[in-house]
Amino acid sequence: MKMAKRDYERVMKYFDEDGDGKISPWELRKKLGMMEGEESVMKDVELLVEELDSDGDGFVSLEDLVKLMEEAEEEEKMRDLEDAFEMYNDSQMLGFITPNSLQTMLSRLGESKSIHQCKSMIHHFDLNGDGLLSFHEFTVMMMH
């Protein structure tokens, strides 16, 4: 589920204690509950801020935060797709969904389909015409 701009702004406001529209290493360390005085922890926080900081001012802006959170959402979406693909993956032909493996999984989900119907479903998203769905083709299908 994609976050709305106001959700990002709420997260930003939580970390941005002084209200300047940016998150400093100090604010980040404090909000994450890190102990003050630990030099190695502060260095780690500074490195994190430096990595996220797109304009080089030493702070994390709202845009930096949005980018980070959207990347995390995309990574989670890909993990979910990989998990779903594995459910349909043919145990004999690893890395592909076959008409047989699709039929088996659909029947486990309570949906009865013939092999011909499963071949038709696969054909619709089979980009290279091999009669199978690769992970890439599965991803294209799920994004539609």
PDB file of C-alpha atoms in Angstrom:
ATOM      1  CA  MET A   1       0.000   0.000   0.000  1.00  0.00           C
ATOM      2  CA  LYS A   2       1.502   3.274  -1.139  1.00  0.00           C
ATOM      3  CA  MET A   3       1.792   5.988   1.480  1.00  0.00           C
ATOM      4  CA  ALA A   4       0.180   9.371   0.917  1.00  0.00           C
ATOM      5  CA  LYS A   5       2.203  12.579   1.045  1.00  0.00           C
ATOM      6  CA  ARG A   6       0.674  13.488   4.404  1.00  0.00           C
ATOM      7  CA  ASP A   7       1.943  10.164   5.807  1.00  0.00           C
ATOM      8  CA  TYR A   8       5.481  11.041   4.732  1.00  0.00           C
ATOM      9  CA  GLU A   9       5.051  14.497   6.240  1.00  0.00           C
ATOM     10  CA  ARG A  10       3.936  12.922   9.536  1.00  0.00           C
ATOM     11  CA  VAL A  11       7.042  10.747   9.618  1.00  0.00           C
ATOM     12  CA  MET A  12       9.171  13.776   8.807  1.00  0.00           C
ATOM     13  CA  LYS A  13       7.533  15.808  11.568  1.00  0.00           C
ATOM     14  CA  TYR A  14       8.191  13.019  14.077  1.00  0.00           C
ATOM     15  CA  PHE A  15      11.944  13.079  13.404  1.00  0.00           C
ATOM     16  CA  ASP A  16      12.296  16.822  12.739  1.00  0.00           C
ATOM     17  CA  GLU A  17      12.191  18.130  16.317  1.00  0.00           C
ATOM     18  CA  ASP A  18      13.230  21.712  15.564  1.00  0.00           C
ATOM     19  CA  GLY A  19      10.746  22.063  12.684  1.00  0.00           C
ATOM     20  CA  ASP A  20      13.305  23.225  10.105  1.00  0.00           C
ATOM     21  CA  GLY A  21      12.091  20.713   7.510  1.00  0.00           C
ATOM     22  CA  LYS A  22      15.208  18.566   7.775  1.00  0.00           C
ATOM     23  CA  ILE A  23      16.384  15.693   9.937  1.00  0.00           C
ATOM     24  CA  SER A  24      19.817  16.132  11.473  1.00  0.00           C
ATOM     25  CA  PRO A  25      22.012  13.248  12.622  1.00  0.00           C
ATOM     26  CA  TRP A  26      21.343  14.367  16.212  1.00  0.00           C
ATOM     27  CA  GLU A  27      17.548  14.270  15.721  1.00  0.00           C
ATOM     28  CA  LEU A  28      17.750  10.871  14.055  1.00  0.00           C
ATOM     29  CA  ARG A  29      19.899   9.434  16.830  1.00  0.00           C
ATOM     30  CA  LYS A  30      17.586  10.832  19.510  1.00  0.00           C
ATOM     31  CA  LYS A  31      14.372   9.540  17.921  1.00  0.00           C
ATOM     32  CA  LEU A  32      15.834   6.112  17.311  1.00  0.00           C
ATOM     33  CA  GLY A  33      16.614   5.894  21.016  1.00  0.00           C
ATOM     34  CA  MET A  34      20.364   5.702  20.632  1.00  0.00           C
ATOM     35  CA  MET A  35      22.497   6.482  23.641  1.00  0.00           C
ATOM     36  CA  GLU A  36      24.165   9.859  23.723  1.00  0.00           C
ATOM     37  CA  GLY A  37      27.912   9.909  23.987  1.00  0.00           C
ATOM     38  CA  GLU A  38      28.541   6.721  22.019  1.00  0.00           C
ATOM     39  CA  GLU A  39      30.945   7.978  19.373  1.00  0.00           C
ATOM     40  CA  SER A  40      30.614   4.895  17.144  1.00  0.00           C
ATOM     41  CA  VAL A  41      26.803   5.173  17.129  1.00  0.00           C
ATOM     42  CA  MET A  42      26.970   8.852  16.161  1.00  0.00           C
ATOM     43  CA  LYS A  43      29.392   8.007  13.325  1.00  0.00           C
ATOM     44  CA  ASP A  44      26.934   5.367  12.061  1.00  0.00           C
ATOM     45  CA  VAL A  45      24.082   7.874  12.185  1.00  0.00           C
ATOM     46  CA  GLU A  46      26.185  10.476  10.368  1.00  0.00           C
ATOM     47  CA  LEU A  47      27.034   7.919   7.672  1.00  0.00           C
ATOM     48  CA  LEU A  48      23.354   7.043   7.297  1.00  0.00           C
ATOM     49  CA  VAL A  49      22.375  10.697   6.967  1.00  0.00           C
ATOM     50  CA  GLU A  50      25.198  11.240   4.464  1.00  0.00           C
ATOM     51  CA  GLU A  51      23.951   8.284   2.408  1.00  0.00           C
ATOM     52  CA  LEU A  52      20.358   9.558   2.375  1.00  0.00           C
ATOM     53  CA  ASP A  53      21.231  13.245   1.889  1.00  0.00           C
ATOM     54  CA  SER A  54      20.696  14.044  -1.799  1.00  0.00           C
ATOM     55  CA  ASP A  55      21.757  17.715  -1.746  1.00  0.00           C
ATOM     56  CA  GLY A  56      24.851  17.396   0.448  1.00  0.00           C
ATOM     57  CA  ASP A  57      23.710  19.755   3.207  1.00  0.00           C
ATOM     58  CA  GLY A  58      24.189  17.163   5.969  1.00  0.00           C
ATOM     59  CA  PHE A  59      20.464  16.707   6.603  1.00  0.00           C
ATOM     60  CA  VAL A  60      17.682  14.379   5.430  1.00  0.00           C
ATOM     61  CA  SER A  61      14.968  16.353   3.640  1.00  0.00           C
ATOM     62  CA  LEU A  62      11.358  15.334   3.048  1.00  0.00           C
ATOM     63  CA  GLU A  63      12.308  14.378  -0.519  1.00  0.00           C
ATOM     64  CA  ASP A  64      15.122  12.157   0.785  1.00  0.00           C
ATOM     65  CA  LEU A  65      12.723  10.520   3.236  1.00  0.00           C
ATOM     66  CA  VAL A  66      10.083   9.936   0.541  1.00  0.00           C
ATOM     67  CA  LYS A  67      12.702   8.377  -1.745  1.00  0.00           C
ATOM     68  CA  LEU A  68      13.904   6.057   1.025  1.00  0.00           C
ATOM     69  CA  MET A  69      10.399   4.957   1.967  1.00  0.00           C
ATOM     70  CA  GLU A  70       9.301   4.434  -1.650  1.00  0.00           C
ATOM     71  CA  GLU A  71      12.396   2.302  -2.284  1.00  0.00           C
ATOM     72  CA  ALA A  72      11.543   0.242   0.799  1.00  0.00           C
ATOM     73  CA  GLU A  73       7.968  -0.192  -0.463  1.00  0.00           C
ATOM     74  CA  GLU A  74       9.278  -1.373  -3.850  1.00  0.00           C
ATOM     75  CA  GLU A  75      11.631  -3.863  -2.190  1.00  0.00           C
ATOM     76  CA  GLU A  76       8.755  -5.212  -0.104  1.00  0.00           C
ATOM     77  CA  LYS A  77       6.554  -5.481  -3.198  1.00  0.00           C
ATOM     78  CA  MET A  78       9.271  -7.470  -5.000  1.00  0.00           C
ATOM     79  CA  ARG A  79       9.669  -9.829  -2.004  1.00  0.00           C
ATOM     80  CA  ASP A  80       5.900 -10.385  -2.014  1.00  0.00           C
ATOM     81  CA  LEU A  81       5.975 -11.135  -5.747  1.00  0.00           C
ATOM     82  CA  GLU A  82       8.868 -13.560  -5.267  1.00  0.00           C
ATOM     83  CA  ASP A  83       6.935 -15.362  -2.516  1.00  0.00           C
ATOM     84  CA  ALA A  84       3.822 -15.560  -4.695  1.00  0.00           C
ATOM     85  CA  PHE A  85       5.861 -16.791  -7.672  1.00  0.00           C
ATOM     86  CA  GLU A  86       7.347 -19.563  -5.541  1.00  0.00           C
ATOM     87  CA  MET A  87       3.838 -20.767  -4.680  1.00  0.00           C
ATOM     88  CA  TYR A  88       3.062 -21.287  -8.382  1.00  0.00           C
ATOM     89  CA  ASN A  89       6.561 -22.371  -9.403  1.00  0.00           C
ATOM     90  CA  ASP A  90       6.772 -25.851 -10.968  1.00  0.00           C
ATOM     91  CA  SER A  91       8.833 -28.155  -8.740  1.00  0.00           C
ATOM     92  CA  GLN A  92      10.093 -30.025 -11.831  1.00  0.00           C
ATOM     93  CA  MET A  93      10.955 -26.894 -13.838  1.00  0.00           C
ATOM     94  CA  LEU A  94      12.350 -24.511 -11.227  1.00  0.00           C
ATOM     95  CA  GLY A  95      12.102 -20.872 -12.185  1.00  0.00           C
ATOM     96  CA  PHE A  96       8.936 -21.169 -14.260  1.00  0.00           C
ATOM     97  CA  ILE A  97       5.195 -21.442 -13.875  1.00  0.00           C
ATOM     98  CA  THR A  98       3.852 -24.194 -16.122  1.00  0.00           C
ATOM     99  CA  PRO A  99       0.231 -24.862 -17.050  1.00  0.00           C
ATOM    100  CA  ASN A 100       0.330 -27.878 -14.681  1.00  0.00           C
ATOM    101  CA  SER A 101       1.733 -25.914 -11.731  1.00  0.00           C
ATOM    102  CA  LEU A 102      -0.802 -23.119 -12.346  1.00  0.00           C
ATOM    103  CA  GLN A 103      -3.647 -25.638 -12.422  1.00  0.00           C
ATOM    104  CA  THR A 104      -2.404 -27.276  -9.208  1.00  0.00           C
ATOM    105  CA  MET A 105      -2.136 -24.000  -7.312  1.00  0.00           C
ATOM    106  CA  LEU A 106      -5.479 -22.705  -8.552  1.00  0.00           C
ATOM    107  CA  SER A 107      -7.174 -25.934  -7.439  1.00  0.00           C
ATOM    108  CA  ARG A 108      -5.552 -25.536  -3.982  1.00  0.00           C
ATOM    109  CA  LEU A 109      -7.106 -22.074  -3.887  1.00  0.00           C
ATOM    110  CA  GLY A 110     -10.518 -23.584  -4.738  1.00  0.00           C
ATOM    111  CA  GLU A 111     -10.586 -22.521  -8.375  1.00  0.00           C
ATOM    112  CA  SER A 112     -10.913 -25.346 -10.868  1.00  0.00           C
ATOM    113  CA  LYS A 113      -9.380 -24.673 -14.306  1.00  0.00           C
ATOM    114  CA  SER A 114      -8.628 -27.029 -17.186  1.00  0.00           C
ATOM    115  CA  ILE A 115      -5.107 -27.355 -18.598  1.00  0.00           C
ATOM    116  CA  HIS A 116      -6.356 -25.550 -21.713  1.00  0.00           C
ATOM    117  CA  GLN A 117      -7.612 -22.630 -19.586  1.00  0.00           C
ATOM    118  CA  CYS A 118      -4.279 -22.511 -17.742  1.00  0.00           C
ATOM    119  CA  LYS A 119      -2.368 -22.498 -21.049  1.00  0.00           C
ATOM    120  CA  SER A 120      -4.544 -19.584 -22.209  1.00  0.00           C
ATOM    121  CA  MET A 121      -3.887 -17.677 -18.983  1.00  0.00           C
ATOM    122  CA  ILE A 122      -0.136 -18.189 -19.355  1.00  0.00           C
ATOM    123  CA  HIS A 123      -0.198 -17.343 -23.073  1.00  0.00           C
ATOM    124  CA  HIS A 124      -1.632 -13.911 -22.308  1.00  0.00           C
ATOM    125  CA  PHE A 125       1.545 -12.883 -20.404  1.00  0.00           C
ATOM    126  CA  ASP A 126       4.088 -15.228 -22.034  1.00  0.00           C
ATOM    127  CA  LEU A 127       6.364 -12.590 -23.571  1.00  0.00           C
ATOM    128  CA  ASN A 128       8.815 -14.988 -25.236  1.00  0.00           C
ATOM    129  CA  GLY A 129       6.260 -17.580 -26.405  1.00  0.00           C
ATOM    130  CA  ASP A 130       7.789 -20.582 -24.606  1.00  0.00           C
ATOM    131  CA  GLY A 131       4.497 -21.592 -22.955  1.00  0.00           C
ATOM    132  CA  LEU A 132       5.860 -20.856 -19.472  1.00  0.00           C
ATOM    133  CA  LEU A 133       5.911 -17.855 -17.157  1.00  0.00           C
ATOM    134  CA  SER A 134       9.286 -16.672 -15.905  1.00  0.00           C
ATOM    135  CA  PHE A 135       9.535 -14.449 -12.845  1.00  0.00           C
ATOM    136  CA  HIS A 136       9.838 -11.391 -15.109  1.00  0.00           C
ATOM    137  CA  GLU A 137       6.671 -12.342 -17.014  1.00  0.00           C
ATOM    138  CA  PHE A 138       4.886 -13.068 -13.720  1.00  0.00           C
ATOM    139  CA  THR A 139       5.882  -9.617 -12.460  1.00  0.00           C
ATOM    140  CA  VAL A 140       4.491  -7.981 -15.611  1.00  0.00           C
ATOM    141  CA  MET A 141       1.257  -9.940 -15.132  1.00  0.00           C
ATOM    142  CA  MET A 142       0.903  -8.963 -11.466  1.00  0.00           C
ATOM    143  CA  MET A 143       1.564  -5.275 -12.170  1.00  0.00           C
ATOM    144  CA  HIS A 144      -1.398  -5.119 -14.581  1.00  0.00           C
TER     145      HIS A 144
END
